[in-house]
Short mmCIF file of C-alpha atoms and ligand atoms in Angstrom, two decimals:
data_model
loop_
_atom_site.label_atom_id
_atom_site.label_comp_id
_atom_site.label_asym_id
_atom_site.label_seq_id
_atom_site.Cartn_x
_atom_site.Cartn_y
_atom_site.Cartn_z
CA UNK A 25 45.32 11.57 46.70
CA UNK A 26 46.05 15.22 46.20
CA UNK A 27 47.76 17.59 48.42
CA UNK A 28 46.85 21.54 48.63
CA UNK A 29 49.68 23.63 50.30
CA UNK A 30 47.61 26.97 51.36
CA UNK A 31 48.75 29.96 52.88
CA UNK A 32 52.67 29.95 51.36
CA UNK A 33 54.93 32.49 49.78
CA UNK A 34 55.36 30.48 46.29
CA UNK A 35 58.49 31.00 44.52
CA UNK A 36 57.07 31.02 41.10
CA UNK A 37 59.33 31.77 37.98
CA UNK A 38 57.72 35.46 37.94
CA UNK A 39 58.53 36.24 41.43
CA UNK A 40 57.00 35.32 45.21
CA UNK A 41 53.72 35.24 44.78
CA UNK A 42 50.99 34.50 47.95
CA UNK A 43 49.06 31.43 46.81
CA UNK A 44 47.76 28.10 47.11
CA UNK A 45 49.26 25.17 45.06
CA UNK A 46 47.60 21.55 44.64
CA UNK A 47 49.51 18.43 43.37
CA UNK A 48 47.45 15.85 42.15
CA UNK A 49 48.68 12.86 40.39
CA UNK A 50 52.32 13.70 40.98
CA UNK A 51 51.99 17.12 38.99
CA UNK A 52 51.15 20.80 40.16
CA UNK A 53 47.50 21.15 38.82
CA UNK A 54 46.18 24.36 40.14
CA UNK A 55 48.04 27.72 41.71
CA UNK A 56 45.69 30.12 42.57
CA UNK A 57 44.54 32.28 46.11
CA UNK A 58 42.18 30.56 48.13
CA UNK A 59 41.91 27.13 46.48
CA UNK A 60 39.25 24.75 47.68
CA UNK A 61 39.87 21.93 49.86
CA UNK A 62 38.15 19.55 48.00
CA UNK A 63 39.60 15.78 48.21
CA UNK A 64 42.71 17.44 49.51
CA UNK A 65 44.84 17.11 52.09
CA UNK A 66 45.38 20.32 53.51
CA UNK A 67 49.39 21.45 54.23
CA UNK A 68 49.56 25.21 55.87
CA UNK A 69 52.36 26.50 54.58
CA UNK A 70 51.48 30.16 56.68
CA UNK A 71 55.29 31.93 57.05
CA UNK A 72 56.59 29.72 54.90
CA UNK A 73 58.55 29.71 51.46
CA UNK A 74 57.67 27.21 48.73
CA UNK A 75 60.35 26.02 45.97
CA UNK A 76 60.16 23.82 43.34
CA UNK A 77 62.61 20.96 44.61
CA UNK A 78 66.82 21.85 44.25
CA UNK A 79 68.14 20.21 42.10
CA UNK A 80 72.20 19.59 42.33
CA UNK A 81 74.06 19.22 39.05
CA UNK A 82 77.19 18.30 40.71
CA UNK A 83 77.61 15.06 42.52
CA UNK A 84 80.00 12.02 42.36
CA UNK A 85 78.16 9.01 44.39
CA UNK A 86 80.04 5.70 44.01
CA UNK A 87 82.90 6.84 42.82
CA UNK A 88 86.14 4.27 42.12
CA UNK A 89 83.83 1.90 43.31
CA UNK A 90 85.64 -1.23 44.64
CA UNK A 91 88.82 0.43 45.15
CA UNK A 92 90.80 1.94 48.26
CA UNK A 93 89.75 5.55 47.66
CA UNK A 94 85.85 4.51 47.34
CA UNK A 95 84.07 7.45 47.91
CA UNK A 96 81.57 7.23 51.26
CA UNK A 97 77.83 8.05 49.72
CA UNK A 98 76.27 5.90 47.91
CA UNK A 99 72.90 5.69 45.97
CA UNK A 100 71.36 4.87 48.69
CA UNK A 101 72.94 7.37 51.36
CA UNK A 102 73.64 10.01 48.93
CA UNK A 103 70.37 10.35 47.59
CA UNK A 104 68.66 9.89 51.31
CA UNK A 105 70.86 13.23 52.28
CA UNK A 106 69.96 15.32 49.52
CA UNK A 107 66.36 14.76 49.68
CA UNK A 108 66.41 15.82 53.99
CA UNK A 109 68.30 18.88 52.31
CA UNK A 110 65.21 19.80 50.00
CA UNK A 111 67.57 18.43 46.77
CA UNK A 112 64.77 16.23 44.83
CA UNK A 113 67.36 15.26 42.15
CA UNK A 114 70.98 14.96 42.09
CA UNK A 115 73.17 15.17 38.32
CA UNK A 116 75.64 12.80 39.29
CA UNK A 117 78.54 11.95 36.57
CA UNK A 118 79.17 8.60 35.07
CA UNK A 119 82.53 7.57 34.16
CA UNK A 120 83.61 4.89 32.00
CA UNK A 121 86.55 2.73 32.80
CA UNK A 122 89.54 3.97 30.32
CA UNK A 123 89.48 1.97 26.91
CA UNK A 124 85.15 1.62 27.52
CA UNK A 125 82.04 2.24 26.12
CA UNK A 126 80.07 5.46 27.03
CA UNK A 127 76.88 2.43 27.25
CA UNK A 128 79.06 0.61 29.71
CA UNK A 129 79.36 3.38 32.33
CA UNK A 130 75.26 4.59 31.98
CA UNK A 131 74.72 0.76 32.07
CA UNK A 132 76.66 0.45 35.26
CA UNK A 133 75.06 3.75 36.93
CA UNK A 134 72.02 2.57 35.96
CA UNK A 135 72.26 -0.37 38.03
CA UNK A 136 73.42 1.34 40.83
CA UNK A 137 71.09 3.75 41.28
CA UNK A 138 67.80 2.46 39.53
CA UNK A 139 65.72 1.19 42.77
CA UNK A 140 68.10 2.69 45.57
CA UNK A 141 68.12 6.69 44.68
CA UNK A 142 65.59 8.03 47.29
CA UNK A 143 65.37 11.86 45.11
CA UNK A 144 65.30 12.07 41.26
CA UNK A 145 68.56 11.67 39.57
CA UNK A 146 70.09 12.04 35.94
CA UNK A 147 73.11 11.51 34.38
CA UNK A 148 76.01 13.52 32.99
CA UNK A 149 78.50 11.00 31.06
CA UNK A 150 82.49 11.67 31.55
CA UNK A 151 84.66 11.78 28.23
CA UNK A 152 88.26 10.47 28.84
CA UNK A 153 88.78 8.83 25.35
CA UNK A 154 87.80 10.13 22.10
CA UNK A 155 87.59 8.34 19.18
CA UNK A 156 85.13 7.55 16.25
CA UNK A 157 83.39 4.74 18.60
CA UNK A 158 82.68 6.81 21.60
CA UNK A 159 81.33 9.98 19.14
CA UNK A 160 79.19 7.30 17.30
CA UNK A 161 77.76 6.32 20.92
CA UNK A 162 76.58 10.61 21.52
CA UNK A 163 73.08 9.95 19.86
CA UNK A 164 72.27 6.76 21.70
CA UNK A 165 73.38 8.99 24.83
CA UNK A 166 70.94 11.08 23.75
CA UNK A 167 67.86 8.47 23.13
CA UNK A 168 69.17 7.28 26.70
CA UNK A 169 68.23 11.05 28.28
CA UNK A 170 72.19 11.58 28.50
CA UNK A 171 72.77 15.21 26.90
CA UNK A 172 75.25 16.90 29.38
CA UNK A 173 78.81 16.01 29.50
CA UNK A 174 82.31 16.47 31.55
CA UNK A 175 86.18 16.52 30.54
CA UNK A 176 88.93 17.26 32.31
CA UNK A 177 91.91 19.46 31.38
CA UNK A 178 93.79 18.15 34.74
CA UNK A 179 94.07 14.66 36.47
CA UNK A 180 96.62 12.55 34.42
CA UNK A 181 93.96 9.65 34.17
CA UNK A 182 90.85 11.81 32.93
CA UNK A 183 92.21 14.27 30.78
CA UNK A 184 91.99 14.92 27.52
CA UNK A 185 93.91 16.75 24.44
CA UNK A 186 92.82 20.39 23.80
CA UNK A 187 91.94 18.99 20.33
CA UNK A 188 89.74 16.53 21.46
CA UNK A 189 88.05 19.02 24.09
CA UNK A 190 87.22 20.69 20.66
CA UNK A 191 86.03 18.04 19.12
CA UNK A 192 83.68 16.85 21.74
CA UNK A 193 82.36 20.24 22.19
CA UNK A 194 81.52 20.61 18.35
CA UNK A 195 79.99 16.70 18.60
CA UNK A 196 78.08 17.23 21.54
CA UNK A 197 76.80 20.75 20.33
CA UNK A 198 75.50 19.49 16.90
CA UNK A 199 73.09 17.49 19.24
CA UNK A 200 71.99 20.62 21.71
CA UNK A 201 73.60 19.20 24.65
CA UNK A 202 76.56 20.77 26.89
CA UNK A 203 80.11 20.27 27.69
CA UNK A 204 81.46 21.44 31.44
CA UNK A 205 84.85 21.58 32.10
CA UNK A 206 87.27 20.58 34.96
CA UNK A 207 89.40 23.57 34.12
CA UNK A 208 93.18 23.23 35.76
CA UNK A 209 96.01 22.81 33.58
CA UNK A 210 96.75 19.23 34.42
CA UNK A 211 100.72 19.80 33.34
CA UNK A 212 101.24 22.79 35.66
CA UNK A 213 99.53 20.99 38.54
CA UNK A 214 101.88 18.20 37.97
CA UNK A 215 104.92 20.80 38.13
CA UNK A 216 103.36 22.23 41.16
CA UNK A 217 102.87 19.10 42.88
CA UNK A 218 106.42 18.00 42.05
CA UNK A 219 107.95 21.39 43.11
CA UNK A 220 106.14 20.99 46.56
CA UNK A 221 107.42 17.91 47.19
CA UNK A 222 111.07 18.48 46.04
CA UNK A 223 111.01 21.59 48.84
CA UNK A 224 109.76 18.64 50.98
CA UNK A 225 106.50 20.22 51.73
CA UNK A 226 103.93 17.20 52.09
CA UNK A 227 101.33 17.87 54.36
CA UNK A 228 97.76 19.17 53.16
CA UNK A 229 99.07 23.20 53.13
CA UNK A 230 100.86 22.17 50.25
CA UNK A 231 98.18 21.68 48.39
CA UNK A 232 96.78 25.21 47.26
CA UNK A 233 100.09 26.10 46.29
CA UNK A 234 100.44 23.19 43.91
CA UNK A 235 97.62 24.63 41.69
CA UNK A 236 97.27 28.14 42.06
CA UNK A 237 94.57 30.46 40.79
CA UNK A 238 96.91 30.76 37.61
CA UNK A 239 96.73 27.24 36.96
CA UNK A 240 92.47 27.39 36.59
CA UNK A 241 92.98 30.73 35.16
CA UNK A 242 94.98 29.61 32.22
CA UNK A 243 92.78 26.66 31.67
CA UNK A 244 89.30 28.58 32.08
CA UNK A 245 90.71 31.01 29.02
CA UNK A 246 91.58 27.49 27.05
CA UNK A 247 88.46 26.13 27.66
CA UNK A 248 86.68 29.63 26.86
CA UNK A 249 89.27 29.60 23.48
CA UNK A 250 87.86 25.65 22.73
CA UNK A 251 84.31 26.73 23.27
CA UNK A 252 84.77 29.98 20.77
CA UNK A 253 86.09 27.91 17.75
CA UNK A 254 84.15 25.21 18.29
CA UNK A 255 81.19 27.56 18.10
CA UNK A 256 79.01 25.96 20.81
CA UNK A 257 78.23 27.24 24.31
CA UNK A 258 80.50 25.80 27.18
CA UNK A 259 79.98 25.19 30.81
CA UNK A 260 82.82 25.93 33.64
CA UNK A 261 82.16 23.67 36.64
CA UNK A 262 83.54 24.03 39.82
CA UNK A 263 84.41 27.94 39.24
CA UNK A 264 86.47 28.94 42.23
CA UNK A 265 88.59 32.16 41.52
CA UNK A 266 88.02 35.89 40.39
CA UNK A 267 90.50 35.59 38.48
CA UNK A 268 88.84 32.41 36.36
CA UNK A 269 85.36 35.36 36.58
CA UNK A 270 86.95 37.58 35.00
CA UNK A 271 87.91 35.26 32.13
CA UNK A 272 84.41 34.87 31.59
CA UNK A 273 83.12 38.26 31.70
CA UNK A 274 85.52 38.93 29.10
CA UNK A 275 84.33 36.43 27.01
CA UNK A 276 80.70 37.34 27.61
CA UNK A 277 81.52 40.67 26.62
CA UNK A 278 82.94 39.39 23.15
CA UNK A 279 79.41 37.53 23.34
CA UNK A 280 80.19 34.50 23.89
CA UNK A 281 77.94 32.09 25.64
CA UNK A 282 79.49 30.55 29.03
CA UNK A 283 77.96 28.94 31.75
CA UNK A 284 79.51 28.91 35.13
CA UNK A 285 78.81 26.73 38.31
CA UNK A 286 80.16 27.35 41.59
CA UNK A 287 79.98 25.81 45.28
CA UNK A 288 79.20 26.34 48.56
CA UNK A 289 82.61 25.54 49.68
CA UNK A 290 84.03 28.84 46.87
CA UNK A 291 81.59 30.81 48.54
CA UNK A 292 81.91 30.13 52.40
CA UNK A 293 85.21 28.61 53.21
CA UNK A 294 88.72 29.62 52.46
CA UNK A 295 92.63 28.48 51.83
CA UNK A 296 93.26 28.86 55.53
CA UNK A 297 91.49 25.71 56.03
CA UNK A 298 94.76 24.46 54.85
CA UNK A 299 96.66 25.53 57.91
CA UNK A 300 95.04 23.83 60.60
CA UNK A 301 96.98 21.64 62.29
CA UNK A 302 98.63 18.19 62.10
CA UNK A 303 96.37 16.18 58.68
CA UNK A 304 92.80 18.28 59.34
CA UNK A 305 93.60 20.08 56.77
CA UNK A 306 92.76 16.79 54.37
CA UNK A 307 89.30 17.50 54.96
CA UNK A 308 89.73 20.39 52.61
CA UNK A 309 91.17 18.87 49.79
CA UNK A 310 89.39 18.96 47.20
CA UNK A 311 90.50 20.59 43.14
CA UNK A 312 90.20 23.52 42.46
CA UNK A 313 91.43 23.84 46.02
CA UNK A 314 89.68 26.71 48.35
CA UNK A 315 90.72 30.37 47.84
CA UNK A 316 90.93 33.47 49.41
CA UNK A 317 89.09 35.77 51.08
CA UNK A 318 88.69 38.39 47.93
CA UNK A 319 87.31 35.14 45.98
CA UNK A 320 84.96 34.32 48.03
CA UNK A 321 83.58 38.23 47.86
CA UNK A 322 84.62 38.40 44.13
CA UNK A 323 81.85 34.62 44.01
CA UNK A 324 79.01 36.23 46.07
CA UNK A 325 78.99 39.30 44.31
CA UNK A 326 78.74 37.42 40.55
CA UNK A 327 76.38 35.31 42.61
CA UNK A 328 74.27 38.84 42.86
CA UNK A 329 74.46 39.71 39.91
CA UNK A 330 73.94 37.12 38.28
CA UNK A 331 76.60 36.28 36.77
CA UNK A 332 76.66 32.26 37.78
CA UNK A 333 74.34 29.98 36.57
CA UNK A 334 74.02 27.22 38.66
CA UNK A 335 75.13 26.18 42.52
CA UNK A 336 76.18 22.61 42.42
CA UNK A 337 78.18 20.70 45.10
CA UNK A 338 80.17 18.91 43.70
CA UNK A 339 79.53 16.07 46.52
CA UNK A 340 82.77 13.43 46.44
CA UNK A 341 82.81 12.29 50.01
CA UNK A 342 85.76 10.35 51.37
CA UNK A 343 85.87 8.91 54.84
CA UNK A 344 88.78 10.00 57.01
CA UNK A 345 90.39 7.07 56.63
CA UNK A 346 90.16 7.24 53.01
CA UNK A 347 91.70 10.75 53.05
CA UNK A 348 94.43 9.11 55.33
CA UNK A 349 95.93 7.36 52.14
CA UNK A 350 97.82 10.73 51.37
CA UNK A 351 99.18 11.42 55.03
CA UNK A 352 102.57 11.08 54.05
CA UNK A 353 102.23 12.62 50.57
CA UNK A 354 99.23 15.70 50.28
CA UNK A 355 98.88 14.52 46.41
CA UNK A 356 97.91 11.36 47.44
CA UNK A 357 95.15 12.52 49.63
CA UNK A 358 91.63 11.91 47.64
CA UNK A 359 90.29 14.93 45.62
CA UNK A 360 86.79 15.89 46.98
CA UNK A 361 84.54 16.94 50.08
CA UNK A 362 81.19 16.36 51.24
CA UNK A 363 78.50 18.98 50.75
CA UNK A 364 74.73 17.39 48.70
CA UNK A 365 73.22 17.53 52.21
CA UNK A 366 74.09 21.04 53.40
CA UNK A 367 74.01 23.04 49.75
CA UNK A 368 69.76 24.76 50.35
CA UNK A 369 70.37 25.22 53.86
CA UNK A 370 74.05 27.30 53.03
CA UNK A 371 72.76 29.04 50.38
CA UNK A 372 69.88 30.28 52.12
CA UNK A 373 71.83 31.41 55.45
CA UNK A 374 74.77 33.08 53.58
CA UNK A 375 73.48 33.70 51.18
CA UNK A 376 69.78 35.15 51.10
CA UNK A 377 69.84 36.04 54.95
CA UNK A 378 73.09 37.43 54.49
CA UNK A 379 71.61 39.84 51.77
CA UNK A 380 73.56 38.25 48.79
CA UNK A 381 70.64 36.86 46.98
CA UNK A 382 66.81 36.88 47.12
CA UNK A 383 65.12 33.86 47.61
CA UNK A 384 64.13 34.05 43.87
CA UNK A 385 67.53 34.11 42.88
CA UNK A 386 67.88 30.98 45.39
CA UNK A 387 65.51 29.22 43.31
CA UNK A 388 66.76 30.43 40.09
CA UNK A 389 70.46 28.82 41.34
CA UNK A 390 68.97 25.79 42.40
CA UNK A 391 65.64 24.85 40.50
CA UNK A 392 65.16 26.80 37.49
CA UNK A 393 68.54 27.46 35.72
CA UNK A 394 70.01 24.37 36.76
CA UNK A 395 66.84 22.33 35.04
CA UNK A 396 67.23 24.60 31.85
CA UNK A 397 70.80 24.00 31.39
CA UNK A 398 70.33 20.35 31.70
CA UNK A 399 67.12 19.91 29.36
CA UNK A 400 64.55 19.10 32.43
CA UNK A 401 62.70 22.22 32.44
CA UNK A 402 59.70 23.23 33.53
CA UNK A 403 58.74 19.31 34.48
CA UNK A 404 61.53 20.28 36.86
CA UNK A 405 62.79 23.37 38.38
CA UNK A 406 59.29 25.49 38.28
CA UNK A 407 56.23 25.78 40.87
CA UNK A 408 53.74 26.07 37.59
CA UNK A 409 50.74 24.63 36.47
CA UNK A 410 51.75 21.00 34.75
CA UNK A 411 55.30 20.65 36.11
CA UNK A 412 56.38 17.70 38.48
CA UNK A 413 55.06 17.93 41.75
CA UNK A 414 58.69 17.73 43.26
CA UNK A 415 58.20 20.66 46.28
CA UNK A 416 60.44 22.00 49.28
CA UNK A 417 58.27 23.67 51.77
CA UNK A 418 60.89 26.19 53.51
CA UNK A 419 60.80 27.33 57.09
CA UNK A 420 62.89 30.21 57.08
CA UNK A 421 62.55 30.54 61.03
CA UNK A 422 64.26 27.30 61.88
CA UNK A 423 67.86 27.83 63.37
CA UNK A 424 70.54 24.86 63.86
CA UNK A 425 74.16 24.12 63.43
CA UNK A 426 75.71 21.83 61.05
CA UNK A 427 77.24 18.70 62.51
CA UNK A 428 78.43 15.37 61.11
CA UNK A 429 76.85 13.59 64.16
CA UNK A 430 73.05 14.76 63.00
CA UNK A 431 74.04 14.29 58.86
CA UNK A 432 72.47 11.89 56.59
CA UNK A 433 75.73 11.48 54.45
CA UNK A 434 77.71 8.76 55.31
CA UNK A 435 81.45 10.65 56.09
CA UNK A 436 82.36 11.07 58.90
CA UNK A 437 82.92 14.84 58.73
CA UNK A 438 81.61 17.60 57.55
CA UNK A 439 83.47 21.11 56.29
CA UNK A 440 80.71 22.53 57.69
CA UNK A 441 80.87 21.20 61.10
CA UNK A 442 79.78 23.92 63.29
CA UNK A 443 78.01 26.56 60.81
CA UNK A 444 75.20 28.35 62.25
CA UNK A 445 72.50 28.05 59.91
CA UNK A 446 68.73 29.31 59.54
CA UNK A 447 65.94 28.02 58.08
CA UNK A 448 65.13 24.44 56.63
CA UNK A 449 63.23 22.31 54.25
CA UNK A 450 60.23 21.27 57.01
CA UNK A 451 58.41 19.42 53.62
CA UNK A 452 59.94 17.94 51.03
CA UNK A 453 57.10 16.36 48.38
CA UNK A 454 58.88 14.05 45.46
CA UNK A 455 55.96 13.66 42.76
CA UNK A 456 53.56 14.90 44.98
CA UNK A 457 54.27 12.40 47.52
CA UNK A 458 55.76 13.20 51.31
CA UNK A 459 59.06 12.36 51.40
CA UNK A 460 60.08 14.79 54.39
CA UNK A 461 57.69 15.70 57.23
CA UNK A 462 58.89 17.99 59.95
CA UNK A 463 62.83 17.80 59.09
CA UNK A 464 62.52 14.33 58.97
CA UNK A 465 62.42 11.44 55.93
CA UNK A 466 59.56 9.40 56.37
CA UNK A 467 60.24 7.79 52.60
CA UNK A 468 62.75 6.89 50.69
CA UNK A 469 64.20 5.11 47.11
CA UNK A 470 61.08 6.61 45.62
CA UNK A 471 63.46 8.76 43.01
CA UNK A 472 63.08 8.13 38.79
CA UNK A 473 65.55 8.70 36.25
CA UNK A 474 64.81 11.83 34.80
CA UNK A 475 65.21 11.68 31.10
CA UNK A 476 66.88 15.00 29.90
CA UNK A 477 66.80 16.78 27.01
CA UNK A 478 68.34 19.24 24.74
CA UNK A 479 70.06 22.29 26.90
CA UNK A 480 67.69 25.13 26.80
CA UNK A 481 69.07 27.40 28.35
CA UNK A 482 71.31 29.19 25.51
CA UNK A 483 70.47 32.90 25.43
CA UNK A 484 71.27 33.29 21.80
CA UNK A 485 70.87 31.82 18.51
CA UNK A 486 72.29 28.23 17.91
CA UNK A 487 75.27 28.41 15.46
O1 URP B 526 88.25 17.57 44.10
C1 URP B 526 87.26 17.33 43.44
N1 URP B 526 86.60 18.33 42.90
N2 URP B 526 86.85 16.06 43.28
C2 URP B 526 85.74 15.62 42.53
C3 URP B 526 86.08 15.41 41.09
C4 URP B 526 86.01 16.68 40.32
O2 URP B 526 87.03 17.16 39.86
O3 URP B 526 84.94 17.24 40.13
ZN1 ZN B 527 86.17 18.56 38.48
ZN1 ZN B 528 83.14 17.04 40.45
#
């Protein structure tokens, strides 16, 4: 069965162009104007956008799986939100228990999303050892479709030695993949966090002023300083500051290749979250925590100009209760909020009917740079002839409100509760098959592992 989607504004690499689009087989086979019907079944997409499907590098489903401070979303809820949200595949990290194989944690996400995931999903592996045994596992990461990686500079159980950063950056280079960073400096957030406390300041407000913009500044230039002498182009995840921007354009301007990924939450919400009253201010925990107003212009405007590479979400949902376990003690309160549902539907009201962005940029964001940097492209992240017939069929007229009671995720808030938004994805097609009709999922667990390859995405030579 093949599909024809006539009459849409196509977001094509180039630009919007007016056309028709046909998937057959599970792949785009024909773009043109005024396609036949043929065998097809006909989809007017009249006043409508068409994207290749988002794709969100950033997401943490299962996390500490078993224990008290489980995160909400699984595979099977996590994925199911993403895909009403027009994300067709998630990035979600692995993490292997300290002391264990690299194959023991994709082995372990494997079976937990293989079967379950209702959009596409991939892989980025989590370093928190180094040694000769987990560099000699890189290449089998690689034969496994494993090429992107994370380390931490902060969290006292994830992170890692500057030395080792360097190392892994170099290893993981010499095989074309990339290294993001969780850039805070993990010492002066402890400091913080014990300061805070000593002035007997435990409630969520405390928080933001236990890891100040200084604290991801300093470790942004580190990482930037790791990624120069290593010689090998590094990613910045979770960017949140202008001061951490300006770290980068810096670098760039010593021509250095950096990649940066930022959030909805950077963009739209801000550190006074942190004083609303009594613990509702543990909803907005999360590291780096949310900034200021000038931040948020200082993101949207590197957002214009293209400055930031990718939009990820950086999805680690905790139920209220969960958050609950720090109510006497903010550092106690589980790191991470809720967002792989909401991340199209943000970035198109803020963001391209607020004038920030186009909706080309919106795709570039979401679809194409995101499957470039992670080795997927164009099979993902392009409306062209021969990619993956993963498509979001946009109504840009639809207006709503965000609300945990209508959400697919499974928390029971969202930091978006409230938000006026406009437009939607009405269609969602996952390998050329309906997978949203109207707003609604009519299909789900039909996702496949997308085996990734080398980053292609670096805009100069390779050392
Ligand atoms: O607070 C956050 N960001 N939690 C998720 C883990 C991480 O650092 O990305
Ligand atoms: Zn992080
Ligand atoms: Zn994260």
């Amino acid at each position: 069965m093949s599909i024809l989607i006539q009459n849409g504004t196509l977001i094509c690499p180039q630009g919007p162009v007016k056309a028709d689009l046909r998937v057959r087989g599970g792949k785009i086979t024909e773009i043109g104007p005024g396609l036949p019907p043929e065998d097809s079944r006909l989809v007017d997409a009249a006043g409508k956008l068409v994207f290749p499907g988002f794709i969100d590098t950033h997401t943490h489903l299962e996390m500490n799986k078993g224990l008290p401070n489980e995160t909400a979303d699984d595979w099977s809820s996590g994925t199911r939100a993403a895909l009403i949200g027009g994300t067709t595949c998630v990035l979600d990290f692995a993490e292997p228990e300290r002391g264990a194989s690299l194959a023991s944690a994709l082995e372990t996400w494997h079976r937990r999303a293989d079967g379950r995931a209702s959009c596409h999903y991939g892989f980025h592996m989590t370093i928190k050892d180094w040694n000769s045994a987990i560099r000699a596992e890189l290449p089998d990461m690689t034969a496994g479709g494993v090429t992107s990686y994370k380390i931490y500079l902060a969290y006292d159980n994830l992170r890692i030695s500057d030395g080792d950063a360097y190392e892994v950056v170099r290893a993981v280079g010499e095989l074309g993949g990339v290294v993001g960073c969780h850039c805070e400096n993990g010492d002066l957030v402890s400091v913080g966090i014990a300061a805070q406390k000593a002035a007997g300041h435990l409630s969520p407000a405390a928080h933001p002023l236990s890891r100040p913009a200084a604290v991801e500044a300093e470790a942004v230039d580190r990482w930037l300083a790791i990624g120069e002498l290593a010689g090998y182009p590094v990613n910045i995840v979770h960017l949140s500051t202008c001061r951490a921007l300006q770290a980068v354009r810096q670098a760039r301007m010593r021509g250095q290749e950096v990649y940066v990924e930022t959030c909805p939450q950077y963009l739209l919400l801000n550190e006074s979250k942190y004083q609303l009253p009594g613990f509702e201010g543990a909803k907005f925990v999360l590291s780096p925590p949310l900034r200021t107003p000038a931040d948020q212009d200082a993101l949207w405007e590197a957002l214009s100009a293209g400055e930031v590479d990718t939009v990820g979400t950086d999805h680690c949902s905790f139920r209220l209760s969960v958050k609950a376990l720090g109510r006497d003690d903010f550092s106690r309160i589980p790191n991470g909020i809720p967002g792989v549902e909401h991340r199209p539907i943000l970035l198109y009201t803020y963001g391209v009917t607020a004038g920030h962005i186009s909706p080309h940029q919106m795709m570039r964001l979401l679809s194409e740079q995101p499957a470039k940097l992670f080795g997927m492209y164009p099979q993902k992240g392009a409306l062209a002839v021969g990619s993956d017939g993963d498509i979001v069929i946009w109504d840009p007229d639809y207006t709503g409100r965000i609300s945990a009671a209508h959400q697919l995720q499974a928390v029971d808030y969202t930091p978006y509760e409230g938000m006026a938004v406009r437009g939607r994805a009405e269609t969602v097609l996952l390998l050329g098959e309906t997978v949203v009709e109207s707003g609604a999922l009519v299909r789900e667990k039909r996702g496949r592992y997308v085996r990734r390859g080398a980053c292609q995405f670096w805009r100069r030579e390779r050392p």
